[in-house]
mmCIF file of C-alpha atoms in Angstrom:
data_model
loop_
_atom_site.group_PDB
_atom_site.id
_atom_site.type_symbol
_atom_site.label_atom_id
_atom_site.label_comp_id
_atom_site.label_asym_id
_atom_site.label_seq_id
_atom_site.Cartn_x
_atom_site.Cartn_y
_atom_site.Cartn_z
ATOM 1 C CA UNK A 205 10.175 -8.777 17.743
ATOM 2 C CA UNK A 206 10.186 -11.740 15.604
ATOM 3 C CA UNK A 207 9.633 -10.847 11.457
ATOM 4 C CA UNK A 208 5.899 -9.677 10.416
ATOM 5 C CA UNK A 209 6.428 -11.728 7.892
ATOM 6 C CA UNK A 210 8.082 -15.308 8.232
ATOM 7 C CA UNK A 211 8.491 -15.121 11.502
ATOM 8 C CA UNK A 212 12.307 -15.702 12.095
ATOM 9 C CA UNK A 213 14.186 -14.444 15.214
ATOM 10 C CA UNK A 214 16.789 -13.358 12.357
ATOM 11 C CA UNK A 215 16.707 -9.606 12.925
ATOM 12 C CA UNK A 216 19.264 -6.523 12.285
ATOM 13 C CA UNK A 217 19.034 -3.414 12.126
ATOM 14 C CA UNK A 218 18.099 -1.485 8.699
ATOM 15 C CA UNK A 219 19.259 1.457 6.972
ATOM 16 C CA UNK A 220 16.403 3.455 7.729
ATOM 17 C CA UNK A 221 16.444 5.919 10.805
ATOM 18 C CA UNK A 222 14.638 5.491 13.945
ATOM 19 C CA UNK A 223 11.379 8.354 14.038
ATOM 20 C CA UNK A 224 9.929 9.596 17.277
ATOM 21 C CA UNK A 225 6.007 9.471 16.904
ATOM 22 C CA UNK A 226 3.447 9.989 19.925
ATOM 23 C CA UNK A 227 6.567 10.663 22.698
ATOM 24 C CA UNK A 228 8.029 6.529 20.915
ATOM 25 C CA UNK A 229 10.655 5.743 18.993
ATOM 26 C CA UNK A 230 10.219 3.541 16.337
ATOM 27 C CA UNK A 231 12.664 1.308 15.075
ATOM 28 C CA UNK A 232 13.136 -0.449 11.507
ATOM 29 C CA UNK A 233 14.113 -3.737 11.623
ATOM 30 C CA UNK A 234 15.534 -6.094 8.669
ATOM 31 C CA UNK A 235 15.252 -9.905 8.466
ATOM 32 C CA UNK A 236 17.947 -11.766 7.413
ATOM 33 C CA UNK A 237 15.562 -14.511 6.429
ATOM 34 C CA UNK A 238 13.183 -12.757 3.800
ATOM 35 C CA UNK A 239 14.364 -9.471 4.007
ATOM 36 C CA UNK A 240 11.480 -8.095 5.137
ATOM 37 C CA UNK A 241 11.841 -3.776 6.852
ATOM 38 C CA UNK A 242 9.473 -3.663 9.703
ATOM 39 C CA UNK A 243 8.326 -1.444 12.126
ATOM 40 C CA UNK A 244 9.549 -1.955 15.901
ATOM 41 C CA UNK A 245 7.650 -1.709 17.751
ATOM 42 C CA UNK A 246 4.201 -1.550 15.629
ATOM 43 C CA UNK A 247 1.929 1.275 16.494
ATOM 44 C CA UNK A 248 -0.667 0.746 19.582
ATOM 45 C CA UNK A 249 -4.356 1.051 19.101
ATOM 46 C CA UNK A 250 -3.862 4.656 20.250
ATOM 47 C CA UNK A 251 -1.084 5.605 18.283
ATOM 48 C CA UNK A 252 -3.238 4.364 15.531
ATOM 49 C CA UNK A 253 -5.973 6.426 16.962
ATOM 50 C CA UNK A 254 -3.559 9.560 16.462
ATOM 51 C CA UNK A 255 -2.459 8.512 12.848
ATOM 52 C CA UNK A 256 -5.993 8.028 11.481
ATOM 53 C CA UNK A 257 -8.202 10.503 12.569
ATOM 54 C CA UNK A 258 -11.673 11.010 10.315
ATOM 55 C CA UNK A 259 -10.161 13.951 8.694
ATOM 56 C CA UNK A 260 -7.325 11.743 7.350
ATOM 57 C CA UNK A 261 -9.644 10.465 4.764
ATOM 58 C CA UNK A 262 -10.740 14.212 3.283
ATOM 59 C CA UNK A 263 -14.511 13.354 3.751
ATOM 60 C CA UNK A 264 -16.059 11.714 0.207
ATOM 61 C CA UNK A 265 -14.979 12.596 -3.581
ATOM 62 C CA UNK A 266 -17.862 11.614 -5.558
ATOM 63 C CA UNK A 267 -15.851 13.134 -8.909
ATOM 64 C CA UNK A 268 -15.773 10.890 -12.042
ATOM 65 C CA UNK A 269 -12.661 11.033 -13.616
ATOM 66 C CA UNK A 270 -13.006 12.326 -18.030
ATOM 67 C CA UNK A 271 -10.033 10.284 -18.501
ATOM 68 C CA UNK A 272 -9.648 6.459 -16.139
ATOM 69 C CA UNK A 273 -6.186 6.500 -17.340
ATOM 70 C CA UNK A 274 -4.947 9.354 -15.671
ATOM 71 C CA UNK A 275 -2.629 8.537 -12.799
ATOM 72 C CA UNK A 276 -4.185 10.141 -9.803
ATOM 73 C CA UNK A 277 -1.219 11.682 -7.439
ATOM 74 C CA UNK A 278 -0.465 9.124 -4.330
ATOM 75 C CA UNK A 279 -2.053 6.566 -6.351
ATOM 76 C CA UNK A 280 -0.344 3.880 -7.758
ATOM 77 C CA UNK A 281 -1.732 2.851 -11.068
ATOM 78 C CA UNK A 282 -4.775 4.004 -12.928
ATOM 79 C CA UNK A 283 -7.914 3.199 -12.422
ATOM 80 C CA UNK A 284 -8.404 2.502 -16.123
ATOM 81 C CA UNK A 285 -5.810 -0.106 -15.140
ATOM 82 C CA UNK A 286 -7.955 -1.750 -12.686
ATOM 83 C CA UNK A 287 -10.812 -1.522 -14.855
ATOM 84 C CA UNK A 288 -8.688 -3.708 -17.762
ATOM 85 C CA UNK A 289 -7.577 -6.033 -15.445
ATOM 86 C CA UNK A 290 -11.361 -6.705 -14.211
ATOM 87 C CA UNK A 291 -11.820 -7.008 -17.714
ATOM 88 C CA UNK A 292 -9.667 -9.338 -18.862
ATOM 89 C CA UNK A 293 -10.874 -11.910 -15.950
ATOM 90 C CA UNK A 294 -14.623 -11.015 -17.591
ATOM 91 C CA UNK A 295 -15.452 -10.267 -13.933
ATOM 92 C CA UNK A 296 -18.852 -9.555 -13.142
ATOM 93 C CA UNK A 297 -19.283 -10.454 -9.823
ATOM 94 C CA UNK A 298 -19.273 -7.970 -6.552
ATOM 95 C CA UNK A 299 -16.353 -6.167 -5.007
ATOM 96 C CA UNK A 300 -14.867 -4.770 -1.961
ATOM 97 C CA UNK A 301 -12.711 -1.642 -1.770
ATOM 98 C CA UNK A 302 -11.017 -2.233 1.781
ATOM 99 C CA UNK A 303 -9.503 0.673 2.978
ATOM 100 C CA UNK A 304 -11.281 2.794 0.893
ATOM 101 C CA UNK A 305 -10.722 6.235 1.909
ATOM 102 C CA UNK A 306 -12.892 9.157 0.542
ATOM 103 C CA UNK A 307 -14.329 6.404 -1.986
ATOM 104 C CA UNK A 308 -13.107 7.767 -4.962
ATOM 105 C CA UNK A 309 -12.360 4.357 -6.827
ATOM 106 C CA UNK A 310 -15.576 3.106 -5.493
ATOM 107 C CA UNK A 311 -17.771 5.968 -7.470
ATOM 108 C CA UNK A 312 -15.898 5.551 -10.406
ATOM 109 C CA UNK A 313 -15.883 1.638 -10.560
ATOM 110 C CA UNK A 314 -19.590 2.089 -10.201
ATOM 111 C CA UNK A 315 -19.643 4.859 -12.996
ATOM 112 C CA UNK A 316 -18.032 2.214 -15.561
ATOM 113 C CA UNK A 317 -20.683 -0.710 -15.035
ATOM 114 C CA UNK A 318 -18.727 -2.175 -11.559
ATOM 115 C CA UNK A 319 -20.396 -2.940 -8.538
ATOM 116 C CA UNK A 320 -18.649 -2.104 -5.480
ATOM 117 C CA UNK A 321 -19.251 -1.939 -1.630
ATOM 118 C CA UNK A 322 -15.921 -0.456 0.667
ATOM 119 C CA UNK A 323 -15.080 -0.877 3.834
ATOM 120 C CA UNK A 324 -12.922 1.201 6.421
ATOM 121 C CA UNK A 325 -11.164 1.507 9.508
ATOM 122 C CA UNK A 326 -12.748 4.394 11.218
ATOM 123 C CA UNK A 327 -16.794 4.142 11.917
ATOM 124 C CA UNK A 328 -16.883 7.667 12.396
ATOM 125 C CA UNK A 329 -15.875 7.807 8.611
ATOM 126 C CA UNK A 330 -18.131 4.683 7.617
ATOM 127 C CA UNK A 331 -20.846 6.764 8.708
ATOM 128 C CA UNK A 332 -19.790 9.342 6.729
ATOM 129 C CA UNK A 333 -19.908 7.226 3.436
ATOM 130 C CA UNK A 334 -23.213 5.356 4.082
ATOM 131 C CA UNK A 335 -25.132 9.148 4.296
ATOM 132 C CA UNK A 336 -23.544 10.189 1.497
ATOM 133 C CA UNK A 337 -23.439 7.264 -0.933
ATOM 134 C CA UNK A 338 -26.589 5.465 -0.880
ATOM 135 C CA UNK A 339 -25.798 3.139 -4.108
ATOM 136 C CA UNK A 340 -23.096 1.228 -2.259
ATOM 137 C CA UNK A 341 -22.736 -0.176 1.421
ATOM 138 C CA UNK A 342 -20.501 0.584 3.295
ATOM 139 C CA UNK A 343 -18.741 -1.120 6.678
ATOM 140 C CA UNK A 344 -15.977 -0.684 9.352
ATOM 141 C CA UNK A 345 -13.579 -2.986 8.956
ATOM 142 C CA UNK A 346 -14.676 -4.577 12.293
ATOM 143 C CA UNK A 347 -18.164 -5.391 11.270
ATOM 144 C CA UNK A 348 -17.044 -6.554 7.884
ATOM 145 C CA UNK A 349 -15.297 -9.250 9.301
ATOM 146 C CA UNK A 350 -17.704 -10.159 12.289
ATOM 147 C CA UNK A 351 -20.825 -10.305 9.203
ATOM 148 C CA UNK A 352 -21.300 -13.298 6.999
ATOM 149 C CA UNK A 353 -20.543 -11.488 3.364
ATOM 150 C CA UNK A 354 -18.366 -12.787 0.804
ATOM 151 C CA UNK A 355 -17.325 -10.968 -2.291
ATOM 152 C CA UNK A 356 -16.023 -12.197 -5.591
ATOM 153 C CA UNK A 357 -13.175 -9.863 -5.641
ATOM 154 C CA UNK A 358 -11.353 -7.716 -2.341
ATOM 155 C CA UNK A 359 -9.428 -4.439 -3.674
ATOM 156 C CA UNK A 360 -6.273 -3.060 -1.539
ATOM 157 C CA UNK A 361 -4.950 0.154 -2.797
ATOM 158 C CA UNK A 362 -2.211 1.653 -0.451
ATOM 159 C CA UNK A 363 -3.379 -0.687 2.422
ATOM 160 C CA UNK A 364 -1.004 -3.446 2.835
ATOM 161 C CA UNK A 365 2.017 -1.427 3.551
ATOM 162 C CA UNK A 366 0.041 -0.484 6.603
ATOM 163 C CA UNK A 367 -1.417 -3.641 8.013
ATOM 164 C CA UNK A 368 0.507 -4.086 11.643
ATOM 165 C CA UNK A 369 0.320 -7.565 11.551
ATOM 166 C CA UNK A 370 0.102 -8.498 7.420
ATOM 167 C CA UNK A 371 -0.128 -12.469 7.864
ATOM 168 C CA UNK A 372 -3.430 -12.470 10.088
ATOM 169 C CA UNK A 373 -4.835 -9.629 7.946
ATOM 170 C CA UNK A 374 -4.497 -11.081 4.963
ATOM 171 C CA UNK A 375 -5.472 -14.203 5.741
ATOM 172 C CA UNK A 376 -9.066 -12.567 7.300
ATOM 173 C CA UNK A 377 -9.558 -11.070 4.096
ATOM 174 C CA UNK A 378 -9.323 -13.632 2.077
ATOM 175 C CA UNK A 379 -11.640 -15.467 4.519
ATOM 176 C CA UNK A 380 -14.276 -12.927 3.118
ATOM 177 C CA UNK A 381 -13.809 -14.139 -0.665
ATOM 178 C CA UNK A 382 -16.079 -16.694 -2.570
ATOM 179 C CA UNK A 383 -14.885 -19.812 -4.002
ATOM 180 C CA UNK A 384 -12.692 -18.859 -6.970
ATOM 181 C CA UNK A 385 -13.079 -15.019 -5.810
ATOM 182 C CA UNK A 386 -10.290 -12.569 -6.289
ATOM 183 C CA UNK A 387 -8.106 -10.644 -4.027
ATOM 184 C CA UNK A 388 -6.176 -7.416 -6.488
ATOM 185 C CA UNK A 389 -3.727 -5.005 -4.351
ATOM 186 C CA UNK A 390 -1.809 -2.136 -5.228
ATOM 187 C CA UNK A 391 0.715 -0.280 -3.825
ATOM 188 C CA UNK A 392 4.868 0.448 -3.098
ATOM 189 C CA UNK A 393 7.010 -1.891 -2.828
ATOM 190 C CA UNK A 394 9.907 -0.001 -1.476
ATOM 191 C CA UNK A 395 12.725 -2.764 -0.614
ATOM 192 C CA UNK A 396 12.853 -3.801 -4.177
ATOM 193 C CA UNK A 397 15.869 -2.948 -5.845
ATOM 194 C CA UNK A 398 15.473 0.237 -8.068
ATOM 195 C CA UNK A 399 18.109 2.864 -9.229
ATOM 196 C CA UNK A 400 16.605 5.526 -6.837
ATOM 197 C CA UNK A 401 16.906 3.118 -3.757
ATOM 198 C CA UNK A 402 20.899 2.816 -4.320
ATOM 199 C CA UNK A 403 21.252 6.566 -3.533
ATOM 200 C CA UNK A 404 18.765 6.412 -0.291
ATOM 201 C CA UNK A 405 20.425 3.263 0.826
ATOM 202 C CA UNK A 406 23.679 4.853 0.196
ATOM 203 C CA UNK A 407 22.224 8.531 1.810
ATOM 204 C CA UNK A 408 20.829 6.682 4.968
ATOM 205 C CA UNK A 409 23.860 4.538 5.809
ATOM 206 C CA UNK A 410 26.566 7.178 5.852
ATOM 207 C CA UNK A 411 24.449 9.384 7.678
ATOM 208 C CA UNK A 412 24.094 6.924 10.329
ATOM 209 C CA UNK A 413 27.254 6.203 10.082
ATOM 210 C CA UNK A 414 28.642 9.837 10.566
ATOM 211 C CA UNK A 415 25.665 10.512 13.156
ATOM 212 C CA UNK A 416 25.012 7.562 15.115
ATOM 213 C CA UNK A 417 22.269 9.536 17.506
ATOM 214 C CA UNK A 418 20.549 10.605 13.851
ATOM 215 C CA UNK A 419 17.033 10.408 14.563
ATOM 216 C CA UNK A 420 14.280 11.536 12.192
ATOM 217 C CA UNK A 421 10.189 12.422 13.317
ATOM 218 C CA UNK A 422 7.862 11.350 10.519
ATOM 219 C CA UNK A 423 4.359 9.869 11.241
ATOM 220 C CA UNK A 424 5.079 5.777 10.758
ATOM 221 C CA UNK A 425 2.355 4.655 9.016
ATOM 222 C CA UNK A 426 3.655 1.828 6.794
ATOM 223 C CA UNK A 427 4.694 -0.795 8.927
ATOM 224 C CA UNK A 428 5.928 -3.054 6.554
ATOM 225 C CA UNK A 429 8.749 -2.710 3.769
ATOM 226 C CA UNK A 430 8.398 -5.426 1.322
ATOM 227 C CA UNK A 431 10.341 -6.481 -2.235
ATOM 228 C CA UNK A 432 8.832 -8.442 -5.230
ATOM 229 C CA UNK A 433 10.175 -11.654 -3.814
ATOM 230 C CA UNK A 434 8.871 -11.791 -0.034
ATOM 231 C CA UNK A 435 5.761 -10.371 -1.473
ATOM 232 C CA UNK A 436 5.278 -13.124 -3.583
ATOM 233 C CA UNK A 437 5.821 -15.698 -1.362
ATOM 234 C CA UNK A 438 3.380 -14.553 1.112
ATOM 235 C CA UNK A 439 0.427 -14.050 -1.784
ATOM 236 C CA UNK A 440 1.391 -17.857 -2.350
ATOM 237 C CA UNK A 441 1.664 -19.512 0.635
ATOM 238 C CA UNK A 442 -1.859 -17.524 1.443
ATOM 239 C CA UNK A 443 -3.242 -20.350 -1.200
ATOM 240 C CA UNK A 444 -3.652 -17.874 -3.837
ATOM 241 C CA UNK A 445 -2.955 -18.230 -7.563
ATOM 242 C CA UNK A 446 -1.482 -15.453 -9.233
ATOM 243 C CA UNK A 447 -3.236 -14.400 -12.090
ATOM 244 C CA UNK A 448 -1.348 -11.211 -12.835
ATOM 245 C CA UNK A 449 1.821 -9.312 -11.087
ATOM 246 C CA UNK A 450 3.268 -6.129 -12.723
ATOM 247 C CA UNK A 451 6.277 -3.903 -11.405
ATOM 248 C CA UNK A 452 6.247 -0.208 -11.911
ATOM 249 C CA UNK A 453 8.758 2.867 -11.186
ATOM 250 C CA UNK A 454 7.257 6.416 -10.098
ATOM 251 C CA UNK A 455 9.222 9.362 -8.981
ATOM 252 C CA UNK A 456 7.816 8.717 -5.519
ATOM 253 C CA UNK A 457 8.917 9.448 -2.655
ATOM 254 C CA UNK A 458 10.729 12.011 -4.632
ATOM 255 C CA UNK A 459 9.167 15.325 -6.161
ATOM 256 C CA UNK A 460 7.179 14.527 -9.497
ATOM 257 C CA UNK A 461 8.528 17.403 -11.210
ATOM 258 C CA UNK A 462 11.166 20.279 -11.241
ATOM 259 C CA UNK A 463 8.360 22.691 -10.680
ATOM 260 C CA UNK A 464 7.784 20.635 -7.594
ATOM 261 C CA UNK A 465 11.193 20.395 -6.116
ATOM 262 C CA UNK A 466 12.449 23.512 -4.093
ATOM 263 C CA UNK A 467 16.251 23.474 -3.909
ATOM 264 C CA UNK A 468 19.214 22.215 -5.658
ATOM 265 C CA UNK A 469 18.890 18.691 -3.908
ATOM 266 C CA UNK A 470 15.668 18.519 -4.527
ATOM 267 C CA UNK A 471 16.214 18.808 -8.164
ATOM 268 C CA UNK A 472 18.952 16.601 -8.079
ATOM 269 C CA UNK A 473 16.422 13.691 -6.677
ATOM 270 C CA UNK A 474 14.043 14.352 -9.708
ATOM 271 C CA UNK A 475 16.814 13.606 -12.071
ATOM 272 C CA UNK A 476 18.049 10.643 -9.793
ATOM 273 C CA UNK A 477 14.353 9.556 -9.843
ATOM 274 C CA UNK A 478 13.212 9.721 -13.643
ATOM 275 C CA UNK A 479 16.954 8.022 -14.622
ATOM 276 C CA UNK A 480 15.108 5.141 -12.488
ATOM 277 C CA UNK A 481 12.339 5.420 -14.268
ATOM 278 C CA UNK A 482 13.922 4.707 -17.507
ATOM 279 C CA UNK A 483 16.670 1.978 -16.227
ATOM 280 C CA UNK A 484 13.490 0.212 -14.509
ATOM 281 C CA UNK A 485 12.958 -0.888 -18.394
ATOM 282 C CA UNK A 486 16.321 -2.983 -18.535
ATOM 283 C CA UNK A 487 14.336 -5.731 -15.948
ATOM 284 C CA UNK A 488 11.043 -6.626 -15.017
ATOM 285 C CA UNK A 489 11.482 -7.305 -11.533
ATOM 286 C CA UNK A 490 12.958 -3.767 -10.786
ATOM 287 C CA UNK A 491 10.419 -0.864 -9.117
ATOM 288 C CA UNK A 492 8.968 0.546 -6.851
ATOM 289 C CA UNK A 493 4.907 0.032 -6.803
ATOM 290 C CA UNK A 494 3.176 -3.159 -7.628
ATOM 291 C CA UNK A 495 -0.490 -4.633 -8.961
ATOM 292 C CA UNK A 496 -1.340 -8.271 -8.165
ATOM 293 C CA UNK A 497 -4.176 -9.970 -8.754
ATOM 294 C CA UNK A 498 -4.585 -13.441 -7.406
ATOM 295 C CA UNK A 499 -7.362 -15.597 -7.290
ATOM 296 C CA UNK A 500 -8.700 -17.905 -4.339
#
């Protein structure tokens, strides 16, 4: 399968293990042209089906946070981070949460003077939001993109990393902004080089090497494995002008905390990660999440 990204036939193998999901086994691939890690193959309608049931999204959180600039765990950045961001474009415009789970940013964005609508993948869900939200729409991602709304700004936050064909999404979504609107995504970026990523490169390879049938089973949700630079160049050749692109370095995938990690290896990746953590300060373009902002 040709790169999810650039499209070149260049394709090898990666470090990462094959997984058996749904009775398949998935493959990651690595292209030698913009070093993209891919999925192969990506996930059918029904595997998808399987992944993403209604209960994946935990229903709706309608909690406001005391404190924006607390780090919510699996997220990314903080939402007071978002917020600043909006600010500093003076953005006052409408926005779109796509992908946006139990709608957790959506209620607090409205809390601090935002207006936001979200969309998602699962109607069953949708419905879900709409009867218990009533000061924001809400959409399936299917009837977002057949309707004939446009927002000034389109928010991705742990989405892209799933998309199973990135190019085409991305491109539909930022069909749906205004003239001069915004598209902001968040997320990992877990290709780009990092101290932690040495020892799993370095972990995964001479395992693979030692035990050639090595197969793991892990639900393969991200589909794509990107690093700052073929990120970049899609967000550009998409048209968009960047506006603002920051790299970060969190203990994930490892345990946050000693407290967390159960075993001596364990422990041993919670030092390995928070010495990333600290080198990721010698150079910007080191980590392992991102924030972009780019405007249409």
């Amino acid at each position: 399968m040709n790169c999810l990204f650039c499209n070149s036939t260049r394709i090898n193998e990666s470090y990462l293990p094959s997984t058996i999901y749904n009775n398949k086994k998935f493959d990651y691939l690595r292209c030698s042209n913009c070093s993209l890690i891919y999925l192969n193959p990506v996930p059918s309608d029904e595997d998808l089906i399987k992944m993403y049931p209604p209960s994946y999204q935990n229903g709706v959180d309608r909690s406001i946070l005391n404190n924006p600039n607390q780090k919510l765990i699996g997220l990314r950045y903080s939402y007071a981070k978002h917020f600043d961001l909006l600010r500093s474009i003076n953005f006052k415009g409408k926005m779109l949460d796509f992908g946006c789970g139990n709608a957790h940013f959506i209620i607090n964005s409205n809390h601090h003077g935002f207006n936001c609508d979200g969309a998602e993948f699962n109607p069953r869900h949708v419905s879900v939001l709409n009867n218990e939200i009533s000061e924001s729409d809400f959409f399936s991602v299917d009837e977002f993109f057949q309707s004939e709304l446009k927002y000034d700004l389109i928010r991705l936050s742990n989405v892209f990393e799933h998309f199973t064909n990135p190019i085409n999404m991305l491109n539909q979504i930022k069909s749906k902004l205004k003239e001069g609107g915004y598209l902001l995504i968040e997320g990992p970026i877990e290709t780009n080089f990092n101290f932690a990523l040495v020892f799993r490169k370095i972990y995964f390879n001479l395992r693979k090497k030692l035990q050639p049938s090595w197969i793991v089973a892990h639900t393969p949700t991200h589909i794509i494995f990107t690093n700052h630079k073929n990120q970049l160049d899609v967000f550009n050749c998409l048209g968009l002008s960047t506006i603002h692109y920051e790299l970060a370095e969190a203990e994930w995938p490892f345990p946050q905390s000693f407290s967390k990690a159960e075993g001596l290896i364990s422990k041993l990746n919670v030092v390995i990660a928070r010495t990333s953590m600290i080198l990721k300060k010698l150079n910007k373009n080191w980590g392992n999440t991102f924030i972009y902002l780019g405007q249409n």
